[in-house]
């Protein structure tokens, strides 16, 4: 909201078609302590289960979570427990067997404002683990704009694309890098910045990250954490990671995924 190609050009599926929506639980106090605003939106996963087509066993079972806008959520747990599968559902790359993935607006008293809206895949950007392995283009510019229309377009459309491109580059600190440079020649940290820019140019509301610090040296890891702290000001971020201590300062909500695809809200042990 092909999985490999999503790093270079997001893969968008049609909007999910869920069963009837149940009234959602309120977001726990720990997930938005200290935040005050005149109304807000939050991502809500409501009783979602997932069973791959042709199989008889669920990979995810009755998953529910809420993540307020411009917050950082962290999923942790053992490998193979279903964390990445949940990200794929949120990105629209697979559809839940049952349950609902939506966005709900609330007033400043915490009461729902109108009906919830389904989370459309076009509102989601996803960066998979080791995204640099799937770079396809010869230049940074071509990598960021991979999949953009190449035919002649009107001036206003070209101007809009140029502004989105510049905004994404600025957001991830790639200003000092030549757009004609080979993506594979970049350092590990700058490759991760490029992967983020590829998604940010689509102006998503929700940014999904699968192991964003994996395979990086200590300096690159620190740089990416600092970048995510800055991106959090304007984006809702949900990450899967085993690097709990390094991401801890960013985290507003955290959940442990247990084997069998069971999710429990749980504070980090620090």
mmCIF file of C-alpha atoms in Angstrom:
data_model
loop_
_atom_site.group_PDB
_atom_site.id
_atom_site.type_symbol
_atom_site.label_atom_id
_atom_site.label_comp_id
_atom_site.label_asym_id
_atom_site.label_seq_id
_atom_site.Cartn_x
_atom_site.Cartn_y
_atom_site.Cartn_z
ATOM 1 C CA UNK A 1 0.000 0.000 0.000
ATOM 2 C CA UNK A 2 6.154 -6.953 -7.915
ATOM 3 C CA UNK A 3 6.888 -6.498 -3.944
ATOM 4 C CA UNK A 4 10.507 -6.065 -5.054
ATOM 5 C CA UNK A 5 9.678 -3.398 -7.592
ATOM 6 C CA UNK A 6 7.764 -1.474 -4.974
ATOM 7 C CA UNK A 7 11.042 -0.066 -3.709
ATOM 8 C CA UNK A 8 11.755 1.617 -7.007
ATOM 9 C CA UNK A 9 8.178 2.375 -7.939
ATOM 10 C CA UNK A 10 5.368 1.847 -5.465
ATOM 11 C CA UNK A 11 2.930 -0.932 -6.218
ATOM 12 C CA UNK A 12 -0.621 0.118 -5.591
ATOM 13 C CA UNK A 13 -3.531 -2.278 -5.339
ATOM 14 C CA UNK A 14 -7.227 -1.384 -5.442
ATOM 15 C CA UNK A 15 -8.752 -0.237 -2.180
ATOM 16 C CA UNK A 16 -9.473 -3.064 0.221
ATOM 17 C CA UNK A 17 -13.099 -4.167 0.542
ATOM 18 C CA UNK A 18 -13.665 -5.047 4.202
ATOM 19 C CA UNK A 19 -16.573 -6.517 6.103
ATOM 20 C CA UNK A 20 -18.748 -4.147 8.152
ATOM 21 C CA UNK A 21 -16.734 -1.914 10.477
ATOM 22 C CA UNK A 22 -17.048 -2.297 14.204
ATOM 23 C CA UNK A 23 -16.671 0.669 16.543
ATOM 24 C CA UNK A 24 -12.952 1.023 17.242
ATOM 25 C CA UNK A 25 -11.306 1.161 20.624
ATOM 26 C CA UNK A 26 -9.688 4.409 21.659
ATOM 27 C CA UNK A 27 -5.943 4.744 21.293
ATOM 28 C CA UNK A 28 -4.316 3.989 24.618
ATOM 29 C CA UNK A 29 -2.995 6.930 26.610
ATOM 30 C CA UNK A 30 0.599 5.708 26.204
ATOM 31 C CA UNK A 31 0.422 6.054 22.423
ATOM 32 C CA UNK A 32 -0.166 9.785 22.301
ATOM 33 C CA UNK A 33 0.740 11.192 25.684
ATOM 34 C CA UNK A 34 1.520 14.877 25.552
ATOM 35 C CA UNK A 35 0.027 15.512 22.100
ATOM 36 C CA UNK A 36 -2.666 18.183 22.002
ATOM 37 C CA UNK A 37 -4.493 19.222 18.843
ATOM 38 C CA UNK A 38 -7.879 20.413 17.650
ATOM 39 C CA UNK A 39 -8.794 17.149 15.991
ATOM 40 C CA UNK A 40 -6.595 14.459 14.527
ATOM 41 C CA UNK A 41 -6.580 11.354 12.357
ATOM 42 C CA UNK A 42 -5.199 7.941 13.129
ATOM 43 C CA UNK A 43 -4.489 4.707 11.332
ATOM 44 C CA UNK A 44 -6.642 1.885 12.660
ATOM 45 C CA UNK A 45 -6.252 -1.824 12.028
ATOM 46 C CA UNK A 46 -9.432 -3.501 13.227
ATOM 47 C CA UNK A 47 -9.519 -7.245 13.896
ATOM 48 C CA UNK A 48 -7.479 -8.123 10.811
ATOM 49 C CA UNK A 49 -6.629 -11.738 10.034
ATOM 50 C CA UNK A 50 -4.758 -13.019 7.007
ATOM 51 C CA UNK A 51 -4.613 -16.471 5.456
ATOM 52 C CA UNK A 52 -2.701 -16.823 2.166
ATOM 53 C CA UNK A 53 -4.887 -18.070 -0.699
ATOM 54 C CA UNK A 54 -4.921 -21.856 -0.950
ATOM 55 C CA UNK A 55 -3.789 -22.414 2.642
ATOM 56 C CA UNK A 56 -5.644 -23.343 5.819
ATOM 57 C CA UNK A 57 -3.606 -21.534 8.478
ATOM 58 C CA UNK A 58 -3.702 -17.837 9.357
ATOM 59 C CA UNK A 59 -0.439 -15.913 9.335
ATOM 60 C CA UNK A 60 -2.114 -13.070 11.252
ATOM 61 C CA UNK A 61 -4.875 -13.486 13.825
ATOM 62 C CA UNK A 62 -7.271 -10.741 14.948
ATOM 63 C CA UNK A 63 -4.697 -7.942 14.675
ATOM 64 C CA UNK A 64 -5.786 -4.556 16.051
ATOM 65 C CA UNK A 65 -3.713 -1.410 16.468
ATOM 66 C CA UNK A 66 -4.108 2.364 16.350
ATOM 67 C CA UNK A 67 -1.420 4.860 15.371
ATOM 68 C CA UNK A 68 -2.013 8.578 15.544
ATOM 69 C CA UNK A 69 -0.919 10.839 12.681
ATOM 70 C CA UNK A 70 2.672 12.118 12.821
ATOM 71 C CA UNK A 71 3.593 9.397 15.308
ATOM 72 C CA UNK A 72 6.237 6.685 15.124
ATOM 73 C CA UNK A 73 5.063 3.129 15.707
ATOM 74 C CA UNK A 74 7.360 0.127 16.091
ATOM 75 C CA UNK A 75 6.613 -3.553 15.498
ATOM 76 C CA UNK A 76 9.075 -6.002 17.029
ATOM 77 C CA UNK A 77 9.240 -9.721 17.657
ATOM 78 C CA UNK A 78 10.843 -12.891 16.353
ATOM 79 C CA UNK A 79 11.572 -13.370 12.667
ATOM 80 C CA UNK A 80 8.737 -15.181 10.908
ATOM 81 C CA UNK A 81 6.040 -13.998 13.312
ATOM 82 C CA UNK A 82 4.173 -11.974 10.673
ATOM 83 C CA UNK A 83 5.482 -8.410 11.016
ATOM 84 C CA UNK A 84 6.369 -7.946 7.343
ATOM 85 C CA UNK A 85 3.101 -9.619 6.331
ATOM 86 C CA UNK A 86 1.238 -6.909 8.240
ATOM 87 C CA UNK A 87 3.217 -4.194 6.433
ATOM 88 C CA UNK A 88 2.259 -5.762 3.103
ATOM 89 C CA UNK A 89 -1.422 -5.636 4.054
ATOM 90 C CA UNK A 90 -1.114 -1.990 5.062
ATOM 91 C CA UNK A 91 0.579 -1.198 1.742
ATOM 92 C CA UNK A 92 -2.193 -2.876 -0.231
ATOM 93 C CA UNK A 93 0.087 -5.592 -1.604
ATOM 94 C CA UNK A 94 -2.212 -8.250 -0.123
ATOM 95 C CA UNK A 95 -5.787 -8.122 1.157
ATOM 96 C CA UNK A 96 -6.899 -9.162 4.641
ATOM 97 C CA UNK A 97 -8.932 -12.344 4.907
ATOM 98 C CA UNK A 98 -11.138 -10.438 7.320
ATOM 99 C CA UNK A 99 -11.059 -7.175 9.234
ATOM 100 C CA UNK A 100 -10.598 -3.539 8.276
ATOM 101 C CA UNK A 101 -7.678 -1.167 7.669
ATOM 102 C CA UNK A 102 -8.841 2.431 7.785
ATOM 103 C CA UNK A 103 -8.265 6.027 8.860
ATOM 104 C CA UNK A 104 -10.538 7.545 11.499
ATOM 105 C CA UNK A 105 -10.796 11.239 12.368
ATOM 106 C CA UNK A 106 -11.381 12.377 15.967
ATOM 107 C CA UNK A 107 -12.140 15.707 17.600
ATOM 108 C CA UNK A 108 -9.967 17.081 20.375
ATOM 109 C CA UNK A 109 -12.105 15.247 22.942
ATOM 110 C CA UNK A 110 -11.311 11.912 21.331
ATOM 111 C CA UNK A 111 -14.755 11.353 19.839
ATOM 112 C CA UNK A 112 -15.006 9.988 16.269
ATOM 113 C CA UNK A 113 -15.836 12.532 13.571
ATOM 114 C CA UNK A 114 -17.933 10.867 10.899
ATOM 115 C CA UNK A 115 -17.293 7.479 9.372
ATOM 116 C CA UNK A 116 -13.856 5.966 8.931
ATOM 117 C CA UNK A 117 -12.229 5.877 5.489
ATOM 118 C CA UNK A 118 -10.488 2.872 3.993
ATOM 119 C CA UNK A 119 -6.729 3.289 3.784
ATOM 120 C CA UNK A 120 -6.029 3.616 0.065
ATOM 121 C CA UNK A 121 -2.736 2.195 -1.186
ATOM 122 C CA UNK A 122 -1.951 5.505 -2.899
ATOM 123 C CA UNK A 123 -1.609 7.050 0.574
ATOM 124 C CA UNK A 124 1.089 4.590 1.632
ATOM 125 C CA UNK A 125 4.812 4.359 0.903
ATOM 126 C CA UNK A 126 6.795 1.237 1.803
ATOM 127 C CA UNK A 127 10.553 0.683 1.978
ATOM 128 C CA UNK A 128 11.477 -2.988 2.166
ATOM 129 C CA UNK A 129 14.529 -4.452 3.882
ATOM 130 C CA UNK A 130 17.778 -3.814 1.949
ATOM 131 C CA UNK A 131 16.003 -1.687 -0.710
ATOM 132 C CA UNK A 132 19.298 -0.803 -2.383
ATOM 133 C CA UNK A 133 19.523 -4.361 -3.710
ATOM 134 C CA UNK A 134 16.644 -3.579 -6.037
ATOM 135 C CA UNK A 135 17.754 -0.271 -7.535
ATOM 136 C CA UNK A 136 17.246 -0.538 -11.291
ATOM 137 C CA UNK A 137 18.305 2.768 -12.846
ATOM 138 C CA UNK A 138 21.685 4.173 -13.865
ATOM 139 C CA UNK A 139 21.273 7.548 -12.148
ATOM 140 C CA UNK A 140 19.797 8.885 -8.920
ATOM 141 C CA UNK A 141 17.310 10.967 -10.907
ATOM 142 C CA UNK A 142 16.090 7.986 -12.940
ATOM 143 C CA UNK A 143 15.763 5.889 -9.780
ATOM 144 C CA UNK A 144 13.600 8.463 -8.008
ATOM 145 C CA UNK A 145 11.419 9.083 -11.065
ATOM 146 C CA UNK A 146 11.212 5.442 -12.166
ATOM 147 C CA UNK A 147 7.702 4.823 -13.470
ATOM 148 C CA UNK A 148 6.883 8.475 -14.037
ATOM 149 C CA UNK A 149 5.204 9.349 -17.363
ATOM 150 C CA UNK A 150 7.794 9.910 -20.105
ATOM 151 C CA UNK A 151 5.492 11.269 -22.769
ATOM 152 C CA UNK A 152 5.082 14.997 -23.337
ATOM 153 C CA UNK A 153 2.949 16.544 -20.609
ATOM 154 C CA UNK A 154 1.691 20.046 -19.993
ATOM 155 C CA UNK A 155 3.817 22.624 -18.212
ATOM 156 C CA UNK A 156 1.826 22.632 -14.963
ATOM 157 C CA UNK A 157 2.078 18.853 -14.633
ATOM 158 C CA UNK A 158 5.844 18.917 -15.241
ATOM 159 C CA UNK A 159 6.196 21.744 -12.727
ATOM 160 C CA UNK A 160 4.237 19.752 -10.135
ATOM 161 C CA UNK A 161 6.482 16.714 -10.622
ATOM 162 C CA UNK A 162 9.594 18.885 -10.353
ATOM 163 C CA UNK A 163 8.387 20.385 -7.069
ATOM 164 C CA UNK A 164 7.610 16.943 -5.641
ATOM 165 C CA UNK A 165 11.049 15.733 -6.700
ATOM 166 C CA UNK A 166 12.814 18.683 -5.086
ATOM 167 C CA UNK A 167 10.797 18.327 -1.896
ATOM 168 C CA UNK A 168 11.666 14.628 -1.592
ATOM 169 C CA UNK A 169 15.365 15.286 -2.198
ATOM 170 C CA UNK A 170 15.397 18.053 0.401
ATOM 171 C CA UNK A 171 13.520 15.916 2.931
ATOM 172 C CA UNK A 172 16.148 13.179 2.956
ATOM 173 C CA UNK A 173 19.239 15.383 2.662
ATOM 174 C CA UNK A 174 20.313 14.384 -0.842
ATOM 175 C CA UNK A 175 20.870 18.011 -1.878
ATOM 176 C CA UNK A 176 24.634 17.580 -2.159
ATOM 177 C CA UNK A 177 24.445 14.472 -4.350
ATOM 178 C CA UNK A 178 24.533 14.745 -8.136
ATOM 179 C CA UNK A 179 21.314 13.460 -9.669
ATOM 180 C CA UNK A 180 23.447 11.928 -12.425
ATOM 181 C CA UNK A 181 25.397 9.762 -9.978
ATOM 182 C CA UNK A 182 25.096 5.972 -10.098
ATOM 183 C CA UNK A 183 22.900 4.882 -7.143
ATOM 184 C CA UNK A 184 25.150 1.891 -6.524
ATOM 185 C CA UNK A 185 28.124 4.213 -5.946
ATOM 186 C CA UNK A 186 26.466 5.858 -2.938
ATOM 187 C CA UNK A 187 27.348 4.957 0.643
ATOM 188 C CA UNK A 188 25.021 2.662 2.568
ATOM 189 C CA UNK A 189 23.436 5.555 4.431
ATOM 190 C CA UNK A 190 22.793 7.560 1.268
ATOM 191 C CA UNK A 191 21.298 4.522 -0.442
ATOM 192 C CA UNK A 192 18.742 4.346 2.379
ATOM 193 C CA UNK A 193 18.069 8.065 1.952
ATOM 194 C CA UNK A 194 17.471 7.457 -1.740
ATOM 195 C CA UNK A 195 15.058 4.613 -0.970
ATOM 196 C CA UNK A 196 13.112 6.962 1.298
ATOM 197 C CA UNK A 197 13.086 9.700 -1.360
ATOM 198 C CA UNK A 198 11.604 7.249 -3.875
ATOM 199 C CA UNK A 199 8.618 6.834 -1.564
ATOM 200 C CA UNK A 200 8.363 10.439 -0.361
ATOM 201 C CA UNK A 201 8.067 11.750 -3.914
ATOM 202 C CA UNK A 202 4.643 10.047 -3.931
ATOM 203 C CA UNK A 203 3.691 12.235 -0.905
ATOM 204 C CA UNK A 204 2.319 9.377 1.233
ATOM 205 C CA UNK A 205 0.469 9.925 4.514
ATOM 206 C CA UNK A 206 1.820 6.673 5.963
ATOM 207 C CA UNK A 207 5.424 5.506 5.601
ATOM 208 C CA UNK A 208 6.166 1.810 6.248
ATOM 209 C CA UNK A 209 9.748 0.718 6.938
ATOM 210 C CA UNK A 210 10.994 -2.871 7.114
ATOM 211 C CA UNK A 211 14.269 -3.049 9.098
ATOM 212 C CA UNK A 212 15.431 0.488 8.166
ATOM 213 C CA UNK A 213 18.798 0.123 9.959
ATOM 214 C CA UNK A 214 19.715 -3.384 8.774
ATOM 215 C CA UNK A 215 23.190 -3.764 7.286
ATOM 216 C CA UNK A 216 24.377 -0.211 8.039
ATOM 217 C CA UNK A 217 27.491 0.828 9.959
ATOM 218 C CA UNK A 218 27.151 2.807 13.188
ATOM 219 C CA UNK A 219 27.441 6.229 11.544
ATOM 220 C CA UNK A 220 24.913 5.452 8.810
ATOM 221 C CA UNK A 221 22.528 4.055 11.428
ATOM 222 C CA UNK A 222 22.779 7.257 13.465
ATOM 223 C CA UNK A 223 22.205 9.339 10.319
ATOM 224 C CA UNK A 224 19.095 7.356 9.362
ATOM 225 C CA UNK A 225 17.674 7.648 12.894
ATOM 226 C CA UNK A 226 18.190 11.427 12.773
ATOM 227 C CA UNK A 227 16.489 11.529 9.368
ATOM 228 C CA UNK A 228 13.496 9.528 10.620
ATOM 229 C CA UNK A 229 13.163 11.891 13.575
ATOM 230 C CA UNK A 230 12.856 14.762 11.110
ATOM 231 C CA UNK A 231 10.444 12.904 8.789
ATOM 232 C CA UNK A 232 8.198 12.114 11.752
ATOM 233 C CA UNK A 233 7.262 15.803 11.951
ATOM 234 C CA UNK A 234 5.201 15.482 8.763
ATOM 235 C CA UNK A 235 4.532 11.752 8.354
ATOM 236 C CA UNK A 236 3.050 8.834 10.216
ATOM 237 C CA UNK A 237 5.715 6.114 10.356
ATOM 238 C CA UNK A 238 5.353 2.433 11.190
ATOM 239 C CA UNK A 239 8.576 0.423 11.286
ATOM 240 C CA UNK A 240 9.494 -3.212 11.745
ATOM 241 C CA UNK A 241 12.867 -3.553 13.428
ATOM 242 C CA UNK A 242 15.084 -5.576 15.735
ATOM 243 C CA UNK A 243 17.148 -2.446 16.492
ATOM 244 C CA UNK A 244 14.995 -1.416 19.422
ATOM 245 C CA UNK A 245 17.508 0.588 21.440
ATOM 246 C CA UNK A 246 18.515 2.846 18.544
ATOM 247 C CA UNK A 247 14.928 3.587 17.516
ATOM 248 C CA UNK A 248 13.621 3.899 21.073
ATOM 249 C CA UNK A 249 13.889 7.745 21.237
ATOM 250 C CA UNK A 250 11.511 8.030 18.255
ATOM 251 C CA UNK A 251 8.854 5.566 19.373
ATOM 252 C CA UNK A 252 5.366 6.691 20.429
ATOM 253 C CA UNK A 253 3.713 3.246 20.279
ATOM 254 C CA UNK A 254 5.148 -0.257 20.159
ATOM 255 C CA UNK A 255 3.749 -3.736 19.672
ATOM 256 C CA UNK A 256 5.208 -7.227 19.976
ATOM 257 C CA UNK A 257 4.234 -9.713 17.271
ATOM 258 C CA UNK A 258 4.218 -13.212 18.717
ATOM 259 C CA UNK A 259 4.604 -16.426 16.755
ATOM 260 C CA UNK A 260 1.285 -17.333 15.197
ATOM 261 C CA UNK A 261 0.548 -13.755 14.172
ATOM 262 C CA UNK A 262 -0.773 -12.445 17.488
ATOM 263 C CA UNK A 263 -0.092 -8.757 18.210
ATOM 264 C CA UNK A 264 0.139 -7.243 21.690
ATOM 265 C CA UNK A 265 0.786 -3.624 22.611
ATOM 266 C CA UNK A 266 3.961 -3.609 24.685
ATOM 267 C CA UNK A 267 6.358 -0.888 25.799
ATOM 268 C CA UNK A 268 10.013 -1.270 24.861
ATOM 269 C CA UNK A 269 12.155 -2.680 27.708
ATOM 270 C CA UNK A 270 14.331 0.405 28.242
#
